N, C-alpha and C. Protein backbone atom coordinates (compact mmCIF):
# COMPACT_ATOMS: atom_id res chain seq x y z
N UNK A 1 6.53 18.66 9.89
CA UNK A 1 6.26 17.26 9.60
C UNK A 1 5.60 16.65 10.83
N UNK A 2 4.27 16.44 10.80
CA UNK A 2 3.77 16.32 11.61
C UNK A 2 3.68 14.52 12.19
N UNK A 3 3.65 13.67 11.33
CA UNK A 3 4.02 12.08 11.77
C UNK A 3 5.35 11.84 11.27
N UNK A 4 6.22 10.93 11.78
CA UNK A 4 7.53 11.07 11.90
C UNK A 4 8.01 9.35 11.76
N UNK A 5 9.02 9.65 10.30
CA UNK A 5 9.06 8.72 9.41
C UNK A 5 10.65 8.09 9.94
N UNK A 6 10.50 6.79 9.34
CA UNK A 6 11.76 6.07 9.53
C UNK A 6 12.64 5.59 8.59
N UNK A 7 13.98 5.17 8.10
CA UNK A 7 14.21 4.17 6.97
C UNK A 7 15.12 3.50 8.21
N UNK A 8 14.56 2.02 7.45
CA UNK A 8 15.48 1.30 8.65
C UNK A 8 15.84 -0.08 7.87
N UNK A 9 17.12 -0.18 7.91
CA UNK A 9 17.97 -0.98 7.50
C UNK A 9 18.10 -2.30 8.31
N UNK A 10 18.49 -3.14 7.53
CA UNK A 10 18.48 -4.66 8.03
C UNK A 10 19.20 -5.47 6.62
N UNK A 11 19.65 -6.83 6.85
CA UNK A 11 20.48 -7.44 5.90
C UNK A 11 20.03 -8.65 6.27
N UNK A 12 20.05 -9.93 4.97
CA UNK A 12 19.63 -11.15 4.79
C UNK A 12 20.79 -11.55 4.06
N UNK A 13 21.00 -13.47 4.47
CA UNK A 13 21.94 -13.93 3.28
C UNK A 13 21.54 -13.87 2.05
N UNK A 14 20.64 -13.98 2.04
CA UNK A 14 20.21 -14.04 0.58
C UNK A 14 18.97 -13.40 0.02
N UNK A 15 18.47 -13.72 -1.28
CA UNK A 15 17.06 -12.75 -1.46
C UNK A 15 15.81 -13.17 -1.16
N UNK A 16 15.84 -14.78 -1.50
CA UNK A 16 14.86 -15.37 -0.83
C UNK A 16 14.03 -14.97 0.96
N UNK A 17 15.16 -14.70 1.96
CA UNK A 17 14.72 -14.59 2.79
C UNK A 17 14.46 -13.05 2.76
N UNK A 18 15.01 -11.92 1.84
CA UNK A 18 14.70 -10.48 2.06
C UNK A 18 13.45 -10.11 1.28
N UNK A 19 13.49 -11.31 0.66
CA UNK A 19 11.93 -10.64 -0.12
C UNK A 19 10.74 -11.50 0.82
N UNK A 20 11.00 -12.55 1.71
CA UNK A 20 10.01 -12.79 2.76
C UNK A 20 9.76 -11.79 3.78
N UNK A 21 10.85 -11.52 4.03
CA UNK A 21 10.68 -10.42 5.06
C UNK A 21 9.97 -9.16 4.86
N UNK A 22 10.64 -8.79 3.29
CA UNK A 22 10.24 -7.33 2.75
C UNK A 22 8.76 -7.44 2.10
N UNK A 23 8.00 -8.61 1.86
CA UNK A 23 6.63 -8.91 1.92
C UNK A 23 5.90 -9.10 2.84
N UNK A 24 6.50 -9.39 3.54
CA UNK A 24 5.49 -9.75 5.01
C UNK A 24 5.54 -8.40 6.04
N UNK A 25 6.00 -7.20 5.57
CA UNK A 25 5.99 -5.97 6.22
C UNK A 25 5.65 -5.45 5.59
N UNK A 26 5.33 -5.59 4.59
CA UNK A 26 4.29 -4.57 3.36
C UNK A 26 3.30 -5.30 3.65
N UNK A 27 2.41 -6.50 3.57
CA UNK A 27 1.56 -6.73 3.67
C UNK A 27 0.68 -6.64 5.02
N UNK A 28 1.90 -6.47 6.31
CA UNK A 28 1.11 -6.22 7.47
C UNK A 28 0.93 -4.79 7.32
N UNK A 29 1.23 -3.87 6.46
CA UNK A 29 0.96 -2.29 6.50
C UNK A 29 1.81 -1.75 7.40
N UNK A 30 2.96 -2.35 8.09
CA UNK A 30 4.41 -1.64 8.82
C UNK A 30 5.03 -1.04 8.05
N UNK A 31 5.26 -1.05 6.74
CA UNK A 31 5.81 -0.49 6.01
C UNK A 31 5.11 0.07 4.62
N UNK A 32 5.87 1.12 4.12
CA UNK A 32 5.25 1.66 2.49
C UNK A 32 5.76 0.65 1.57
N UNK A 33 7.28 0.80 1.92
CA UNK A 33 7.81 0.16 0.60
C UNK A 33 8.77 -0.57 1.51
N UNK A 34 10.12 -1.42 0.69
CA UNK A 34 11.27 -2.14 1.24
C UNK A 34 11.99 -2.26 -0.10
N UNK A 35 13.21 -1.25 -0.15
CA UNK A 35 14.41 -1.18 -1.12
C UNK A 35 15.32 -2.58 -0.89
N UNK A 36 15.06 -3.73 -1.86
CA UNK A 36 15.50 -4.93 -1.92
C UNK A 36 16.92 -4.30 -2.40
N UNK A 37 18.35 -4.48 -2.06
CA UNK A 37 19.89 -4.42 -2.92
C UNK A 37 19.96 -5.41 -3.86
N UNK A 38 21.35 -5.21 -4.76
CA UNK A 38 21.44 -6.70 -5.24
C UNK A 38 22.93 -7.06 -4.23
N UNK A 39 23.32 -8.07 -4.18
CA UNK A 39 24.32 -8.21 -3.13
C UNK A 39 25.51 -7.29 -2.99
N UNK A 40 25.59 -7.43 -1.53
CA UNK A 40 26.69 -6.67 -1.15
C UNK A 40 27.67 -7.32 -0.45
N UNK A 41 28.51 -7.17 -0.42
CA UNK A 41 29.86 -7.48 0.49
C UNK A 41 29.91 -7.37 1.52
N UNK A 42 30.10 -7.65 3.09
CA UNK A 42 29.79 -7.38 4.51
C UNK A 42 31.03 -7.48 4.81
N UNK A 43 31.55 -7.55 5.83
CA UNK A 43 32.83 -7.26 6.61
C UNK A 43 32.32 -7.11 7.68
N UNK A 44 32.63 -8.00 9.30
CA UNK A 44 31.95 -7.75 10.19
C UNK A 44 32.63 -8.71 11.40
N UNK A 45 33.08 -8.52 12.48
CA UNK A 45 33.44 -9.40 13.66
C UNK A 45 32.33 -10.08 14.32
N UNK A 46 32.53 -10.97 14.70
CA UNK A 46 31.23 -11.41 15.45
C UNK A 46 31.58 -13.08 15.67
N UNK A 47 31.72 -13.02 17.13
CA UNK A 47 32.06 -14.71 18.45
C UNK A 47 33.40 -14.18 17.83
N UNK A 48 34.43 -13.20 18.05
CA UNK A 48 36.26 -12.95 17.86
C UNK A 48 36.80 -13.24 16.53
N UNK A 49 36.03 -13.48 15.59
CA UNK A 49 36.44 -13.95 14.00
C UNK A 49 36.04 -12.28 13.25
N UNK A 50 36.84 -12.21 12.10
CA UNK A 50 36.13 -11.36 11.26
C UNK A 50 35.94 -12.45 10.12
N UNK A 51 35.14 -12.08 9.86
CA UNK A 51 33.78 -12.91 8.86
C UNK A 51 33.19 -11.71 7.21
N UNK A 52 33.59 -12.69 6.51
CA UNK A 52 33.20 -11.52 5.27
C UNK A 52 32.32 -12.26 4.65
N UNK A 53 30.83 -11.88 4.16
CA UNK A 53 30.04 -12.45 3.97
C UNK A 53 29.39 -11.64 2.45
N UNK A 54 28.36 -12.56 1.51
CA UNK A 54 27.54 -11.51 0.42
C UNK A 54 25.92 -11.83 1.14
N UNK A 55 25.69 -10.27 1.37
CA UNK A 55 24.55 -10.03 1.94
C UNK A 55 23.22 -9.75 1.00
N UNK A 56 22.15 -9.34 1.29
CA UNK A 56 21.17 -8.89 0.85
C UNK A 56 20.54 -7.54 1.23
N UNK A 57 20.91 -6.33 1.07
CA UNK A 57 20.56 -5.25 2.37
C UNK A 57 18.76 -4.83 2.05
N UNK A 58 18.05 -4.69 3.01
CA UNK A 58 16.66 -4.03 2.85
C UNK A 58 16.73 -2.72 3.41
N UNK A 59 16.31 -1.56 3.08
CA UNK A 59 15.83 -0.04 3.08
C UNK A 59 14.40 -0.15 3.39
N UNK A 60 13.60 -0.15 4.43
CA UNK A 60 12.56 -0.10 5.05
C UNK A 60 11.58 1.25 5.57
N UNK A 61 11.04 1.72 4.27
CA UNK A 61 10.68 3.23 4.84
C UNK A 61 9.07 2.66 5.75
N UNK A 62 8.94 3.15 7.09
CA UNK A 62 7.88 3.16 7.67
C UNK A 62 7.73 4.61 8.75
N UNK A 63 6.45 4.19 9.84
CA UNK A 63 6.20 5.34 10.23
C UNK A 63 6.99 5.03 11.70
N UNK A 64 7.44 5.78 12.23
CA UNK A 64 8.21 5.80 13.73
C UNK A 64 7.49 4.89 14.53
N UNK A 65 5.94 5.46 14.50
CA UNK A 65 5.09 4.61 15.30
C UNK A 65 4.61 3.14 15.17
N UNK A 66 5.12 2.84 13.62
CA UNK A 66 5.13 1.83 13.74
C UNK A 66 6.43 0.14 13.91
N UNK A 67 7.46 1.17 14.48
CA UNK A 67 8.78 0.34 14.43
C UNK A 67 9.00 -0.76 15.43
N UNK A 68 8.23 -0.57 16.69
CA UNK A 68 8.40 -1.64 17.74
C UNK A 68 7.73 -3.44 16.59
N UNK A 69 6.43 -2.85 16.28
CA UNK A 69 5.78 -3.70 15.15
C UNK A 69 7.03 -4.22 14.27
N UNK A 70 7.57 -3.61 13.33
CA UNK A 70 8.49 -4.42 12.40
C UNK A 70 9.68 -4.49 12.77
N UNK A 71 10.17 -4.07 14.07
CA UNK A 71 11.09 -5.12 15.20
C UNK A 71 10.90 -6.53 15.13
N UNK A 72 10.07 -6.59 15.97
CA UNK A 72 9.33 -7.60 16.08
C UNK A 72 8.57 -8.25 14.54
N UNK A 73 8.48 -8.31 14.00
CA UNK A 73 8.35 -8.92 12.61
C UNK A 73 9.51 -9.16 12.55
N UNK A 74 10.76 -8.43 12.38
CA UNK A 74 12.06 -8.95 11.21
C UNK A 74 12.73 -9.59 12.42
N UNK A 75 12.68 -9.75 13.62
CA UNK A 75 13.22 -10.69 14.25
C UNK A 75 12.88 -12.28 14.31
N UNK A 76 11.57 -11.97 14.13
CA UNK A 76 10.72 -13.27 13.96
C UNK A 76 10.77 -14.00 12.83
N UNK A 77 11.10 -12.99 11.77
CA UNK A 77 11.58 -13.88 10.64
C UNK A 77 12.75 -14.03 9.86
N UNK A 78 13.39 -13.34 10.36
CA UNK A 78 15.00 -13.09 10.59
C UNK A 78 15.60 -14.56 10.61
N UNK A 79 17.31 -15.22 9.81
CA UNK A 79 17.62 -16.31 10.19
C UNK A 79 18.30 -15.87 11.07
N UNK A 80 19.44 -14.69 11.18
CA UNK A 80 20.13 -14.61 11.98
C UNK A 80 20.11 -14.35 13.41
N UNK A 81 21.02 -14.48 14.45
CA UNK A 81 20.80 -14.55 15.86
C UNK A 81 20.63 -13.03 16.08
N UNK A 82 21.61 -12.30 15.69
CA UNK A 82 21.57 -10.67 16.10
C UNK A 82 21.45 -10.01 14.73
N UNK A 83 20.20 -10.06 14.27
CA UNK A 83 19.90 -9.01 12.67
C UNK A 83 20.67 -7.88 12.81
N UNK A 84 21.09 -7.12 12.09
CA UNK A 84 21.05 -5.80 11.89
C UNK A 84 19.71 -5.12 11.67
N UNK A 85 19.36 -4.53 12.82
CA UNK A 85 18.28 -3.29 12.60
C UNK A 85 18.62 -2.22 12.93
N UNK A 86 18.96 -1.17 12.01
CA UNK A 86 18.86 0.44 12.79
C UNK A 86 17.76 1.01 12.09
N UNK A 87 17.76 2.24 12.40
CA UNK A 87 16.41 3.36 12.44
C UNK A 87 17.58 4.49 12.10
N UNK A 88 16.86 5.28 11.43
CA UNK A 88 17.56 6.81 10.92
C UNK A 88 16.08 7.38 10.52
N UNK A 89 16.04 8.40 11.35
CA UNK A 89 14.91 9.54 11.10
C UNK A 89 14.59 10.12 9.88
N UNK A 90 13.64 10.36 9.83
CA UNK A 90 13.75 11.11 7.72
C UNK A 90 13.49 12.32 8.62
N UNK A 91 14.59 13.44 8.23
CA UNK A 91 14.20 14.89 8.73
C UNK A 91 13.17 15.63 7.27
N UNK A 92 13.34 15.60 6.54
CA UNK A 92 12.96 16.02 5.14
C UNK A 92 12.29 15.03 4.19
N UNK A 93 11.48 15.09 3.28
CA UNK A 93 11.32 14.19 2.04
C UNK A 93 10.15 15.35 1.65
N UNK A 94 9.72 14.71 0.56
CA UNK A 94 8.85 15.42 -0.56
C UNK A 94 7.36 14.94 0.01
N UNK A 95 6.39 16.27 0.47
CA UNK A 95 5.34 15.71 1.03
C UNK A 95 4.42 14.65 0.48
N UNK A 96 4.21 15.13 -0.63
CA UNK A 96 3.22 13.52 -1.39
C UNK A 96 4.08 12.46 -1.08
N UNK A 97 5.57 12.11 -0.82
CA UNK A 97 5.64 10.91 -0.76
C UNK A 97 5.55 10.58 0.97
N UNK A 98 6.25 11.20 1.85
CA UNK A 98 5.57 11.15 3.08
C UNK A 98 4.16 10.66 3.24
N UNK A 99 3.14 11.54 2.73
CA UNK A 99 1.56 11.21 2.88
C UNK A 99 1.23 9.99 2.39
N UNK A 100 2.18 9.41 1.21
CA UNK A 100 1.71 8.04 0.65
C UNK A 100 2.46 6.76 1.93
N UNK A 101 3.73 7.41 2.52
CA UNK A 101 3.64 6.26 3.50
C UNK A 101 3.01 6.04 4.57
N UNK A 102 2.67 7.15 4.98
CA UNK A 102 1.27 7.37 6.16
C UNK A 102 0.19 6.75 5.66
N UNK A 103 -0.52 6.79 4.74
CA UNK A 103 -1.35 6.47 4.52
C UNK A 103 -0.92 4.58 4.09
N UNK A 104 0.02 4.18 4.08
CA UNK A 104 0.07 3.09 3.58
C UNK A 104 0.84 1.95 5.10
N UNK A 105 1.13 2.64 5.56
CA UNK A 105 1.22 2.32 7.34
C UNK A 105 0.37 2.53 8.47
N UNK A 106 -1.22 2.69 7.66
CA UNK A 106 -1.93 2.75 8.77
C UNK A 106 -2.52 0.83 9.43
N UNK A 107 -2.30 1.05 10.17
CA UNK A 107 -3.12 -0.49 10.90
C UNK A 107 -4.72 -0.87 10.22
């Protein structure tokens, strides 16, 4: 696997702001696609409280090289102070769909 793919997770209160987000990274070409949830349940500490919240989760498949880029996008349009962003490597997937996100994450 010669370019080296990402799915990277992030959460919104609601859908309104995950489908801004999850459009505005498809349309800058940072991303192929963005797996919108329908709500989820959170559980989470944060300032010494635990806090249970209904979230919105996004699934963000892009290319490695392009992650500093939709950092920087989902922070910027992010409401929250500390988003959730991680990164998990795709070791495997089915090559046509790989090639369709390369080709759909180019600048």
């Amino acid at each position: 696997m010669q370019a080296q793919y990402l799915v990277v997770s992030t959460s919104c209160p609601d859908e309104v702001q995950a489908k801004r987000i999850a459009r505005a990274l498809v349309e800058a070409r940072i991303a192929a696609c963005v797996h919108i949830s329908a709500p989820i349940n959170s559980i989470y500490a944060w300032e010494g409280k635990i806090c249970e919240e209904q979230e919105i989760s996004l699934h963000i498949k892009c290319l490695q090289s392009r992650y500093a880029e939709l950092e920087q996008l989902v922070l910027q349009l992010h409401p929250y102070q500390v988003p959730e962003i991680i990164a998990v490597p795709v070791t495997h997937g089915l090559p046509a769909y790989l090639d369709w996100i390369k080709d759909n994450t180019q600048p």
